[in-house]
Coordinates of N, CA and C in Angstrom, one line a residue:
X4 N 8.2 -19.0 16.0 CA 9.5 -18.5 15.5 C 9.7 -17.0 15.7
X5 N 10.8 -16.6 16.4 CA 11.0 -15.5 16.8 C 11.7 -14.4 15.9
X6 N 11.6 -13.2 15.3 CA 12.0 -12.3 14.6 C 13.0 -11.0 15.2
X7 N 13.0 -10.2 14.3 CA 13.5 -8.8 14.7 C 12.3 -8.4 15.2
X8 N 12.4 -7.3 15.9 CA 11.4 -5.9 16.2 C 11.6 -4.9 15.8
X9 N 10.4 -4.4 15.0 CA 10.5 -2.6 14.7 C 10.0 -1.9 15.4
X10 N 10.3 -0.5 16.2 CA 9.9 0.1 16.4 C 9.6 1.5 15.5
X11 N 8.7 2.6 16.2 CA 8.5 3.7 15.5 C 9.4 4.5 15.9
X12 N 10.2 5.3 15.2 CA 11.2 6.4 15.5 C 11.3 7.3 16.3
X13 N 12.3 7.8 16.9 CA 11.9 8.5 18.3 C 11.7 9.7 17.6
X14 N 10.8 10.2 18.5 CA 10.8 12.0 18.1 C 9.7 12.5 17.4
X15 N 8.7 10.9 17.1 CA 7.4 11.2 16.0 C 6.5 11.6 17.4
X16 N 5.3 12.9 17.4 CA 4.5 13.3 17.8 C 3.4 13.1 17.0
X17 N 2.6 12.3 17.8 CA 1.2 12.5 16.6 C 0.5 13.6 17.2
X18 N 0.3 14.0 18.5 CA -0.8 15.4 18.5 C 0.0 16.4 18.1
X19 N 1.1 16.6 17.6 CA 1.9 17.5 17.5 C 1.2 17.2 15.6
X20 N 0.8 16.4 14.9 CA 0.9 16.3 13.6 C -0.6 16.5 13.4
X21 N -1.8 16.3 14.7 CA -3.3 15.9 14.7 C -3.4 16.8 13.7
X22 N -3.1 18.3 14.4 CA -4.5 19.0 13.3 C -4.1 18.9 11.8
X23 N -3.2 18.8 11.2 CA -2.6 18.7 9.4 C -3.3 17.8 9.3
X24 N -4.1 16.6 10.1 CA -4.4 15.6 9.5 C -5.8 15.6 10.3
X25 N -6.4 16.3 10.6 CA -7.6 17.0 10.8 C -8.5 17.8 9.8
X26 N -7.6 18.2 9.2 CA -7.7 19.9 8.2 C -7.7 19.2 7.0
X27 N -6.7 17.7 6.1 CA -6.5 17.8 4.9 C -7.4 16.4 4.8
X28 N -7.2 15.5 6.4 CA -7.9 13.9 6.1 C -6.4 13.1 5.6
X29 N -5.7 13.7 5.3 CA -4.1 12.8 5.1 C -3.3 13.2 5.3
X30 N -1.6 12.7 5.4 CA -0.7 13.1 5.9 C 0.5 12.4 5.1
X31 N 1.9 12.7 5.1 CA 2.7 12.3 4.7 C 4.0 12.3 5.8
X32 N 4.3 11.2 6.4 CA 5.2 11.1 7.7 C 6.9 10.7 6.9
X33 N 7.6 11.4 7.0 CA 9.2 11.1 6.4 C 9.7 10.4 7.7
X34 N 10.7 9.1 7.5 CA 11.7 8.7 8.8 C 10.8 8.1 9.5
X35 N 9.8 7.4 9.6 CA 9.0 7.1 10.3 C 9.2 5.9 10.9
X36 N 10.5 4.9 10.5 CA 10.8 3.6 11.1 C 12.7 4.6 11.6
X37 N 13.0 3.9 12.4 CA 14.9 3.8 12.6 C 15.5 3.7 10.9
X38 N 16.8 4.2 10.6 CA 17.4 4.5 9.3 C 17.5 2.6 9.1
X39 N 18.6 1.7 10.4 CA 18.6 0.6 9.8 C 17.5 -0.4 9.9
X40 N 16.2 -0.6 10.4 CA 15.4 -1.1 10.5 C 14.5 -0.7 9.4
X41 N 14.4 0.5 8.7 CA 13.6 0.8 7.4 C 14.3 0.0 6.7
X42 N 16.1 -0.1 6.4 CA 16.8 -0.7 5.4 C 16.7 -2.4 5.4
X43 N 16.2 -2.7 6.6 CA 16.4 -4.5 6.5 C 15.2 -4.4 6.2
X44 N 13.9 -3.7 6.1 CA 12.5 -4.0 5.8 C 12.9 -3.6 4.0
X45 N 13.1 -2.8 3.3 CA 13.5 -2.6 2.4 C 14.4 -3.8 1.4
X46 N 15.1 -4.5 2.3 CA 16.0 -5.2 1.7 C 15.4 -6.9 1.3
X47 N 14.5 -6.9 2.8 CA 13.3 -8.3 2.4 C 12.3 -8.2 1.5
X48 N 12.0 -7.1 1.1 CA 11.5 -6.6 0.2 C 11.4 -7.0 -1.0
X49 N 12.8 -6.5 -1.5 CA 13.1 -7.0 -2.9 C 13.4 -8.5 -3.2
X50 N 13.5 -9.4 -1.7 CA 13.6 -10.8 -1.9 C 12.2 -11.8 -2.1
X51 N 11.4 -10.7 -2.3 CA 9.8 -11.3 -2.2 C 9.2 -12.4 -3.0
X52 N 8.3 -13.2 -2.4 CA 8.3 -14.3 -4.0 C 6.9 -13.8 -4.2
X53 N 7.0 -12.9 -4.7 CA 5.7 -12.3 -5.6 C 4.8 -12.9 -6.3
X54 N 3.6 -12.8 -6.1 CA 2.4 -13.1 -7.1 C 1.9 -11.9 -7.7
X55 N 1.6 -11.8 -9.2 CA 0.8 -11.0 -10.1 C -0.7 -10.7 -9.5
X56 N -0.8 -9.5 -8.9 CA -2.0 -9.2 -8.8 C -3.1 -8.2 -10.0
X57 N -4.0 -8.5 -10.5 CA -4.7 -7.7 -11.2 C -6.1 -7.9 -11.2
X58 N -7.4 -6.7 -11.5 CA -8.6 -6.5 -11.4 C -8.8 -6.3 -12.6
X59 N -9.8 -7.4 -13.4 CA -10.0 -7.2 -14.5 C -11.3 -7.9 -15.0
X60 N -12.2 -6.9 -15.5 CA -13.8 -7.0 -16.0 C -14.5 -7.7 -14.9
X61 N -14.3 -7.0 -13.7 CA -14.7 -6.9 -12.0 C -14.8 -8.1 -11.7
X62 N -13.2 -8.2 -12.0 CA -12.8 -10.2 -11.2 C -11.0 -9.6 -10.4
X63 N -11.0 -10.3 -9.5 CA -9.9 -10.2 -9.2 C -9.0 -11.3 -9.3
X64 N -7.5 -11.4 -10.0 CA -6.5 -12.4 -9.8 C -5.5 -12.3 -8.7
X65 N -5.1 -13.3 -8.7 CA -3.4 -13.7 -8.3 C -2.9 -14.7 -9.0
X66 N -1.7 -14.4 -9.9 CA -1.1 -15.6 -10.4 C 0.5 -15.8 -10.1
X67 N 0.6 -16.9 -9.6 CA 2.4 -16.8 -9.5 C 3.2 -16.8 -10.8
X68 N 4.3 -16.0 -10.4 CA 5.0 -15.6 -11.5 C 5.1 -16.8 -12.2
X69 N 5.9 -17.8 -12.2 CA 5.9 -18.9 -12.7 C 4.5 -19.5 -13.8
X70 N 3.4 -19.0 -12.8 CA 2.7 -19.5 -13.3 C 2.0 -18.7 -15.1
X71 N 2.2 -17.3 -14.6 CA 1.8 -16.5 -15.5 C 2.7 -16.8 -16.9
X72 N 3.7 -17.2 -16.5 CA 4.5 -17.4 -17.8 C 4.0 -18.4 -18.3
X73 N 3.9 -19.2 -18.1 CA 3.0 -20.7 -19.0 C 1.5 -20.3 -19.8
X74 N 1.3 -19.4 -19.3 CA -0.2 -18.9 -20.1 C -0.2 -18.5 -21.1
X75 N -0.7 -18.8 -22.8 CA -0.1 -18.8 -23.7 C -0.5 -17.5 -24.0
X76 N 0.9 -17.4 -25.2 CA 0.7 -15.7 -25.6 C -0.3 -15.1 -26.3
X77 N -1.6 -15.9 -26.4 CA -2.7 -15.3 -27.4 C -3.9 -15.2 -25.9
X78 N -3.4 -16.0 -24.8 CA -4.1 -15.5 -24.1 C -3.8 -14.0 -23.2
X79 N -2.5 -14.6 -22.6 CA -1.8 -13.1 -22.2 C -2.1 -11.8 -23.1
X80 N -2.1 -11.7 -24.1 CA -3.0 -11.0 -25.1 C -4.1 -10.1 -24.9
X81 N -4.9 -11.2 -24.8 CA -6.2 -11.1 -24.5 C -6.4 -10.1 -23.1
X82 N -5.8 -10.9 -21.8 CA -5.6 -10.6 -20.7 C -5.3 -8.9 -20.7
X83 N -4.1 -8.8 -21.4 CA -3.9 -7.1 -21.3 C -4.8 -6.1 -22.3
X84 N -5.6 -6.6 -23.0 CA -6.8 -6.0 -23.8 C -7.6 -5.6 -23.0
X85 N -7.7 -6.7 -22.3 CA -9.2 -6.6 -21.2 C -8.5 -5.7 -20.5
X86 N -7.6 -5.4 -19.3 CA -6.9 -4.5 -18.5 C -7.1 -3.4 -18.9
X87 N -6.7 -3.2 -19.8 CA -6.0 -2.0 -20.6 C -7.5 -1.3 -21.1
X88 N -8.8 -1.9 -22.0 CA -9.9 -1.4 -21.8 C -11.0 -1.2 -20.6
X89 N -10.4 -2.2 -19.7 CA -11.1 -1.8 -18.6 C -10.7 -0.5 -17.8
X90 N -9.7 -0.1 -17.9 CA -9.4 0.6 -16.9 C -9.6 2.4 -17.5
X91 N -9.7 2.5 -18.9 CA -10.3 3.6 -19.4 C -11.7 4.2 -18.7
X92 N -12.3 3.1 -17.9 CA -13.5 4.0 -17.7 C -14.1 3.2 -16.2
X93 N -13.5 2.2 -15.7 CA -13.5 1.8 -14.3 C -12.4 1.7 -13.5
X94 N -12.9 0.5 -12.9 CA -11.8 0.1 -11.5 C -10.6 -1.1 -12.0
X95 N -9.2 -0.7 -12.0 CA -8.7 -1.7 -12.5 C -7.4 -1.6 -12.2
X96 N -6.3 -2.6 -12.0 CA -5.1 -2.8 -11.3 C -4.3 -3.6 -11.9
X97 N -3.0 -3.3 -11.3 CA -1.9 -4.7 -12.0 C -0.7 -4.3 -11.2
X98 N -0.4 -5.1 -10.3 CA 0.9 -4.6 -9.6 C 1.5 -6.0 -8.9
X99 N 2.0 -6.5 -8.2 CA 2.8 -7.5 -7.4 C 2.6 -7.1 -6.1
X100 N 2.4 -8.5 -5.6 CA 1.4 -8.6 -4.0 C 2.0 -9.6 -3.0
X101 N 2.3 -9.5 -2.3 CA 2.4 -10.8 -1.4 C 1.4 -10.6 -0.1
X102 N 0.7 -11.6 0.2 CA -0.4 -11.2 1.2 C 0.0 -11.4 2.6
X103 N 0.4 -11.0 2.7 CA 1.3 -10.6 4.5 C 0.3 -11.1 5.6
X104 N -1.0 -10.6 5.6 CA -2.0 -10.7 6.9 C -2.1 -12.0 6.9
X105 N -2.5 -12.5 5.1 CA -3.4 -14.0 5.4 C -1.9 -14.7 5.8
X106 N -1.1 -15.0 5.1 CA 0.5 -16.1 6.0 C 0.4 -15.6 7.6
X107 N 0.2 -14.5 8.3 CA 0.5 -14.5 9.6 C -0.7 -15.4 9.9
X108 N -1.9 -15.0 9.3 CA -3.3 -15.1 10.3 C -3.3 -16.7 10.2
X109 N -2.5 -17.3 9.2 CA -3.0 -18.7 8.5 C -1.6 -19.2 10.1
X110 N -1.4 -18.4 10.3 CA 0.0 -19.3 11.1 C 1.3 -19.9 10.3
X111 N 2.0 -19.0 8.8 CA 2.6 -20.0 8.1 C 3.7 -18.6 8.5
X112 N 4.5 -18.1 9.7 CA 5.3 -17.3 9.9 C 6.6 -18.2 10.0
X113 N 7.7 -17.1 9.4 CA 9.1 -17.9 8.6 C 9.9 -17.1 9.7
X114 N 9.5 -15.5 10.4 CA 10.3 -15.1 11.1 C 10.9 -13.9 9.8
X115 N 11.6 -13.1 10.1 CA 12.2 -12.0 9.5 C 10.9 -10.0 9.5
X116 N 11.7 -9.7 8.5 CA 11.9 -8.0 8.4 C 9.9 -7.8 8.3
X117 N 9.3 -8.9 7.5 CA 8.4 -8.0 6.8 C 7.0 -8.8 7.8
X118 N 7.5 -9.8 8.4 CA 6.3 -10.1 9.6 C 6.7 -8.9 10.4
X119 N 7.7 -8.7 10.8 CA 7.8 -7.5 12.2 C 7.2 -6.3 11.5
X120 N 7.0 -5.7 10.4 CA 6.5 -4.9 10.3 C 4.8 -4.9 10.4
X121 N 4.3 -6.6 10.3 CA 2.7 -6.7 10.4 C 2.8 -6.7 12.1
X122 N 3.5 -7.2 12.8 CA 3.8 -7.0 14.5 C 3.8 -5.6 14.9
X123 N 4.7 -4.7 14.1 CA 4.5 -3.2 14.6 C 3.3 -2.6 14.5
X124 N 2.7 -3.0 13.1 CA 1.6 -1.9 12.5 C -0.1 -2.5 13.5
X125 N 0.3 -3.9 14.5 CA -0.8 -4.1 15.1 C 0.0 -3.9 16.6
X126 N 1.0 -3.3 17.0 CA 1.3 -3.0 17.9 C 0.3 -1.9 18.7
X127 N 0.2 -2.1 20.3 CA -0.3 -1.6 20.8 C 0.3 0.1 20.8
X128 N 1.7 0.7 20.4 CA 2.4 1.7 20.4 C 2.0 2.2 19.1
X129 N 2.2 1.7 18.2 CA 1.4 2.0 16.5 C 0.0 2.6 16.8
X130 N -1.1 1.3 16.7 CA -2.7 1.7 17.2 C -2.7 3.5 18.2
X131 N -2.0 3.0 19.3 CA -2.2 4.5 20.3 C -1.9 5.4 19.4
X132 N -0.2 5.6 18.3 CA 0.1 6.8 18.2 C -0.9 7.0 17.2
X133 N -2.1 5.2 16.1 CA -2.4 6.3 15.0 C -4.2 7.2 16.0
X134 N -4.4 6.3 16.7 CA -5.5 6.9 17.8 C -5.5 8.1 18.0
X135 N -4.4 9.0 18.7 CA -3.7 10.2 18.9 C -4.0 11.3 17.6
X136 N -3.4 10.6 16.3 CA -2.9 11.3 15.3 C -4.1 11.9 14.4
X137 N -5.1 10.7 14.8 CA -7.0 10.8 14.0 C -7.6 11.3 14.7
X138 N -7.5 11.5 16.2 CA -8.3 11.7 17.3 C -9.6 10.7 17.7
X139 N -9.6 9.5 17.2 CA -10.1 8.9 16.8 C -9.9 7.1 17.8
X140 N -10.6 6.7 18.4 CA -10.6 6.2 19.6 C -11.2 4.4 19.0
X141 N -11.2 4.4 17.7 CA -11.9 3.0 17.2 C -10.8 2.1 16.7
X142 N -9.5 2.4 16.2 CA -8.1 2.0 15.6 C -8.3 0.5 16.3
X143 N -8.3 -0.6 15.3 CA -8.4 -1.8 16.7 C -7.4 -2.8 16.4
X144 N -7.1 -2.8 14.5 CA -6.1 -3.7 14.4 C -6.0 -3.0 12.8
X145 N -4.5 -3.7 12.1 CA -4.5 -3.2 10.6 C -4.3 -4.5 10.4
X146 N -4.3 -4.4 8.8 CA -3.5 -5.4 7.7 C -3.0 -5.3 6.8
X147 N -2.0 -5.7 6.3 CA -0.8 -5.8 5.1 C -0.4 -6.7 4.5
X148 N -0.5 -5.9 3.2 CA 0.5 -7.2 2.1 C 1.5 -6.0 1.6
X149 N 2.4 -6.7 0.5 CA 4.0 -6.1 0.3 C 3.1 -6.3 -1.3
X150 N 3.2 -4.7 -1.5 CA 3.3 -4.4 -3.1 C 4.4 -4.0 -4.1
X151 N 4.8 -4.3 -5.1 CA 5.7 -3.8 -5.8 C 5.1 -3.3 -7.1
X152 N 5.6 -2.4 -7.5 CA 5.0 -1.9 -8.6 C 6.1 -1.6 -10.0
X153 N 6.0 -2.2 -11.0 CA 7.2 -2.3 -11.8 C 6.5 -1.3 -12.9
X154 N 7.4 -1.2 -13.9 CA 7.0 -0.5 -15.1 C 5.9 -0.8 -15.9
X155 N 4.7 0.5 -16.4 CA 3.2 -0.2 -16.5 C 2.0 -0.4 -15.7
X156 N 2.5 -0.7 -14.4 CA 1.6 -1.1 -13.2 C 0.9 -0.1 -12.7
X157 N -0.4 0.1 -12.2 CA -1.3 1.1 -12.0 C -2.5 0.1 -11.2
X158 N -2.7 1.9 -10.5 CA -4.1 1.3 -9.5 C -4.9 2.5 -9.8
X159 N -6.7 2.4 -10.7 CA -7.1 4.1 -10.9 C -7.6 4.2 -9.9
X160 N -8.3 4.9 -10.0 CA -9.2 6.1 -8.8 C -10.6 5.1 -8.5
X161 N -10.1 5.2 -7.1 CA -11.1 4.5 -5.9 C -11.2 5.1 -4.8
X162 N -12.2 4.6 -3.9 CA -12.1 5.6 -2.4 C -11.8 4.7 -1.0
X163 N -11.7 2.9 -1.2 CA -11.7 2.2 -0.8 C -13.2 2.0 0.4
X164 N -14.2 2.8 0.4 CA -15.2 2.4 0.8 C -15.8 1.2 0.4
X165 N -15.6 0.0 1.4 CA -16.1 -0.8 1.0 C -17.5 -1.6 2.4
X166 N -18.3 -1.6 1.8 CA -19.5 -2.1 3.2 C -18.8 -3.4 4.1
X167 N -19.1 -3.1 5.3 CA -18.6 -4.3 6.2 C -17.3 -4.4 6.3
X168 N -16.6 -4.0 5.7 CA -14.7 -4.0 5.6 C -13.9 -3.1 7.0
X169 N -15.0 -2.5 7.8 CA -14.7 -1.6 9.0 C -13.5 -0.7 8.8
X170 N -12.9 -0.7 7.2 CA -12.2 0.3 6.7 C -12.2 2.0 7.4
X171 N -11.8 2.2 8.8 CA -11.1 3.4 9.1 C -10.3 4.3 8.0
X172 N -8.5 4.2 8.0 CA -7.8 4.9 7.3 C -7.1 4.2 6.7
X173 N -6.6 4.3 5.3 CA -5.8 3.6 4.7 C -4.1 4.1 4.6
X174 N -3.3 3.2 4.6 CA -2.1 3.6 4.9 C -1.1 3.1 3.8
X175 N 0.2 3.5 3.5 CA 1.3 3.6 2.4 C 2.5 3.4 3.3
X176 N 3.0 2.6 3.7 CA 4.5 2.1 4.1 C 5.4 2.2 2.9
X177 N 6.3 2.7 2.7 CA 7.5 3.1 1.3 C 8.6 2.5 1.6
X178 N 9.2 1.7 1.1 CA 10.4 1.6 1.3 C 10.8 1.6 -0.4
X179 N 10.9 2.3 -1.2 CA 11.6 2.2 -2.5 C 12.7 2.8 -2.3
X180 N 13.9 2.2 -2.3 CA 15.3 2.9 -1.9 C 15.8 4.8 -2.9
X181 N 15.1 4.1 -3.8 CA 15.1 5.8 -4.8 C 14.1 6.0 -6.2
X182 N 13.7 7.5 -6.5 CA 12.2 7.4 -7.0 C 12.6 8.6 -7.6
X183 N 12.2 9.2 -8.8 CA 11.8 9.9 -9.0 C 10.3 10.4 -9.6
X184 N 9.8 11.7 -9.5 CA 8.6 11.8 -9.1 C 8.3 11.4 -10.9
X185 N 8.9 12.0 -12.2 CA 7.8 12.2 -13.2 C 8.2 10.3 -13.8
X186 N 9.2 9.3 -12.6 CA 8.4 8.2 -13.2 C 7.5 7.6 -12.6
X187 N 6.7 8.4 -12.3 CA 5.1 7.9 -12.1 C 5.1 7.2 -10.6
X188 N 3.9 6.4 -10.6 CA 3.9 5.6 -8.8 C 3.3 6.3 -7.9
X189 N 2.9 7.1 -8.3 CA 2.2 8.5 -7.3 C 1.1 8.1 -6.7
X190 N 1.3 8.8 -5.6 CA -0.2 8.3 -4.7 C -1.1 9.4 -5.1
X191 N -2.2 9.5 -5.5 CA -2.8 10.7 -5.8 C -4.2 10.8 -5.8
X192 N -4.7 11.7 -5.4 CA -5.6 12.3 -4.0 C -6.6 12.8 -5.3
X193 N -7.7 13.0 -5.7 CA -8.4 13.4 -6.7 C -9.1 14.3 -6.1
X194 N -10.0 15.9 -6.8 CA -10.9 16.2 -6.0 C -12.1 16.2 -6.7
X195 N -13.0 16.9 -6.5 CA -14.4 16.7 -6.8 C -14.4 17.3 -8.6
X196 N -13.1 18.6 -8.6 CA -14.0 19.0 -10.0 C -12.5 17.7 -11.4
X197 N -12.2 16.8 -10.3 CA -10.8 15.5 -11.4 C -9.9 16.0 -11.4
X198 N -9.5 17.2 -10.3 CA -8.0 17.5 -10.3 C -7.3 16.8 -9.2
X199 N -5.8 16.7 -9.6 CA -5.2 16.0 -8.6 C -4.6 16.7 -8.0
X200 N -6.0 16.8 -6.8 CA -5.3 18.2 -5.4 C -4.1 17.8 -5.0
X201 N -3.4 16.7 -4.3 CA -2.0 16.3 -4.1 C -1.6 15.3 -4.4
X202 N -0.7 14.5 -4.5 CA 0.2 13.6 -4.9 C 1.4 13.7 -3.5
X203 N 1.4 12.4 -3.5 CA 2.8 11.7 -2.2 C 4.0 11.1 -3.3
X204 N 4.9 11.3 -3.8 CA 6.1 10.4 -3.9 C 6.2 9.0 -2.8
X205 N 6.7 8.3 -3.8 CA 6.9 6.9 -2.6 C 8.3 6.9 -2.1
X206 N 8.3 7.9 -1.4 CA 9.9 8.2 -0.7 C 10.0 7.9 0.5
X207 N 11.3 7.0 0.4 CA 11.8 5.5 1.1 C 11.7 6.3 2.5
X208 N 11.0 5.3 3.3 CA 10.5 4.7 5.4 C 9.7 6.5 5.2
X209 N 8.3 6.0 4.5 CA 7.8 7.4 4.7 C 6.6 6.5 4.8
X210 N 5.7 7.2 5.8 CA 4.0 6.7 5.5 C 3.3 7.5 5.1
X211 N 2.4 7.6 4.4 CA 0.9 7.9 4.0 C -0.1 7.3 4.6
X212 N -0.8 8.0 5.4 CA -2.1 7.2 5.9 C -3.3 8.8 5.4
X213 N -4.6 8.3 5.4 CA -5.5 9.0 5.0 C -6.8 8.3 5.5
X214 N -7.7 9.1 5.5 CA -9.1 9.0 5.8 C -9.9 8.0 4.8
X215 N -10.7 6.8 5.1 CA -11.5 6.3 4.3 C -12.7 7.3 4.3
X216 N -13.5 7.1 3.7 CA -13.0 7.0 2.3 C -12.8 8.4 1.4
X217 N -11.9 8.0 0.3 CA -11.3 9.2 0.1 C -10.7 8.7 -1.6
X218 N -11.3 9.3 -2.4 CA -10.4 9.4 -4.0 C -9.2 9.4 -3.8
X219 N -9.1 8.2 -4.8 CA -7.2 8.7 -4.7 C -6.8 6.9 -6.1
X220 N -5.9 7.6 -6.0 CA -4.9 6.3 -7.4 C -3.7 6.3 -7.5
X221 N -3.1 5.1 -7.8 CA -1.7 5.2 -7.9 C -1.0 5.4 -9.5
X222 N -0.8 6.2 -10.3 CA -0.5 6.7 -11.6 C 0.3 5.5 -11.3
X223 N 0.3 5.4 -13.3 CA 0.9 4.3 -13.9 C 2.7 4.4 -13.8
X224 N 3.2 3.6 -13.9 CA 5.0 3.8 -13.9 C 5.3 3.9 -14.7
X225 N 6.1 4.5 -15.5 CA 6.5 4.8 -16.8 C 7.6 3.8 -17.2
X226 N 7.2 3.7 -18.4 CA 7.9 2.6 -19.0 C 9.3 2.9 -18.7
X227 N 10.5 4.3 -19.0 CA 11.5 4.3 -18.5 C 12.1 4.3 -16.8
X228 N 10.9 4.0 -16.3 CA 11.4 4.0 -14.7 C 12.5 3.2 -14.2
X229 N 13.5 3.8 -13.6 CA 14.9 3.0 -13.4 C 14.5 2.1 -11.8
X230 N 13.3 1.5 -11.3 CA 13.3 1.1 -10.4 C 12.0 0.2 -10.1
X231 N 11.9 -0.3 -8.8 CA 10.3 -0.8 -8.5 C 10.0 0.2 -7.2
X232 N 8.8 0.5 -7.9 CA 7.9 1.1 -6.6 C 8.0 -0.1 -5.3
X233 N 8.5 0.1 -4.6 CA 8.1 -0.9 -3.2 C 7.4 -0.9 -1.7
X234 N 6.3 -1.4 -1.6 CA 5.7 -0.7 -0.1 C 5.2 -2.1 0.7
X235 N 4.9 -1.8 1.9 CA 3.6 -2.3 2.5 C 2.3 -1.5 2.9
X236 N 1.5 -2.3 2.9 CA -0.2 -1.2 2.3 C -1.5 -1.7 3.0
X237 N -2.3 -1.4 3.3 CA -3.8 -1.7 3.6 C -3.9 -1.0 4.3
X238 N -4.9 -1.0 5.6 CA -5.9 -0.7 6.4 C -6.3 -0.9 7.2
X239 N -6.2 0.6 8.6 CA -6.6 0.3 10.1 C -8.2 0.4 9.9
X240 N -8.4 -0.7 10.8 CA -10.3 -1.0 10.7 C -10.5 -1.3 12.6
X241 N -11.5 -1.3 12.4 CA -12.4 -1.4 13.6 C -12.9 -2.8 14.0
X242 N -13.1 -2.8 15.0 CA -13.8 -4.6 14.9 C -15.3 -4.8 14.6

């Protein structure tokens, strides 16, 4: 089944951007898809049929929405007890996921906005310009799923080093149509003495890619946030 195509926007130079992302290890790229090809990726977006993702007492879930609702309220309970003390002093998440790589890789393609973006981001023009931009000659394929992040939702501080994962750079596709910064959602960069050297806003057809491995967290959304965080996300690896 045949789709749209995205391309990358004219006028993006990666050696023209190498050394900022030589010098810091990350980058933040504004406009980095066409204005209406960001907006139809943006717009499949919010049609997602989401599953609940969360890491909790070093287990990982998926539960469909549907399903999480049937789980009774003394358990749900429980569930946010454990979250909520786990994440005071480890690794811990809760956000909405749809797994993009495994439906392509499984062959269960429907056609539309948010396969063409797993088509661009392994496109031979993507790979070269992120090759160019890292100086870095190993870029061999990526993978993506579509996150949403609603009010509450948080990812703490990790570096995504993981053994055998051939984890190169990790990357932030944005499409949230509008954000502001103090409700939370932040991509943020930690340094050695716990300060948060920078922070990226999730400001819509913008990427973030950075150096594995590398500190960093996505702050919690604030309960008044007028919106959903929305992206596609993972990781160029190596074979």
């Amino acid at each position: 089944m045949t789709g749209p195509v995205l391309s990358l926007a004219p006028g993006l130079d990666p050696a023209r951007l190498a050394p900022a992302f030589a010098r810091f290890g990350r980058l933040h790229m504004p406009g980095v898809l066409p204005p209406d090809q960001a907006r139809a990726v943006g717009a499949a977006l919010a049609g997602t049929p989401w599953h609940r993702s969360m890491h909790v007492g070093g287990k990982s879930y998926d539960f469909a929405l549907e399903t999480l609702e049937t789980i009774p309220a003394e358990r749900q309970a429980a569930l946010e007890t454990a979250l909520v003390e786990g994440g005071r002093a480890g690794f811990q998440y809760r956000f909405d996921a749809w797994r993009l790589s495994d439906l392509v890789e499984a062959g269960q393609r429907a056609g539309g906005p948010l396969e063409a973006v797993y088509d661009l981001l392994n496109s031979e023009a993507f790979l070269r310009f992120v090759r160019t931009l890292t100086n870095d000659p190993r870029p061999a394929y990526v993978d993506a799923q579509a996150t949403r992040y609603r009010a509450g939702d948080f990812l703490t501080a990790h570096d995504d080093g993981v053994e055998g994962k051939n984890r190169l750079y990790a990357y932030v596709l944005n499409f949230t149509p509008a954000w502001r910064t103090d409700w939370g959602g932040l991509l943020a960069f930690h340094d050695a003495d716990g300060h948060v050297a920078e922070a990226y806003a999730p400001t819509f057809n913008a990427l973030n890619i950075f150096r594995v491995p590398q500190l960093h967290a996505v702050t919690q959304v604030a309960s008044y946030a007028a919106g959903e965080r929305l992206s596609v996300t993972g990781w160029i690896r190596e074979r």
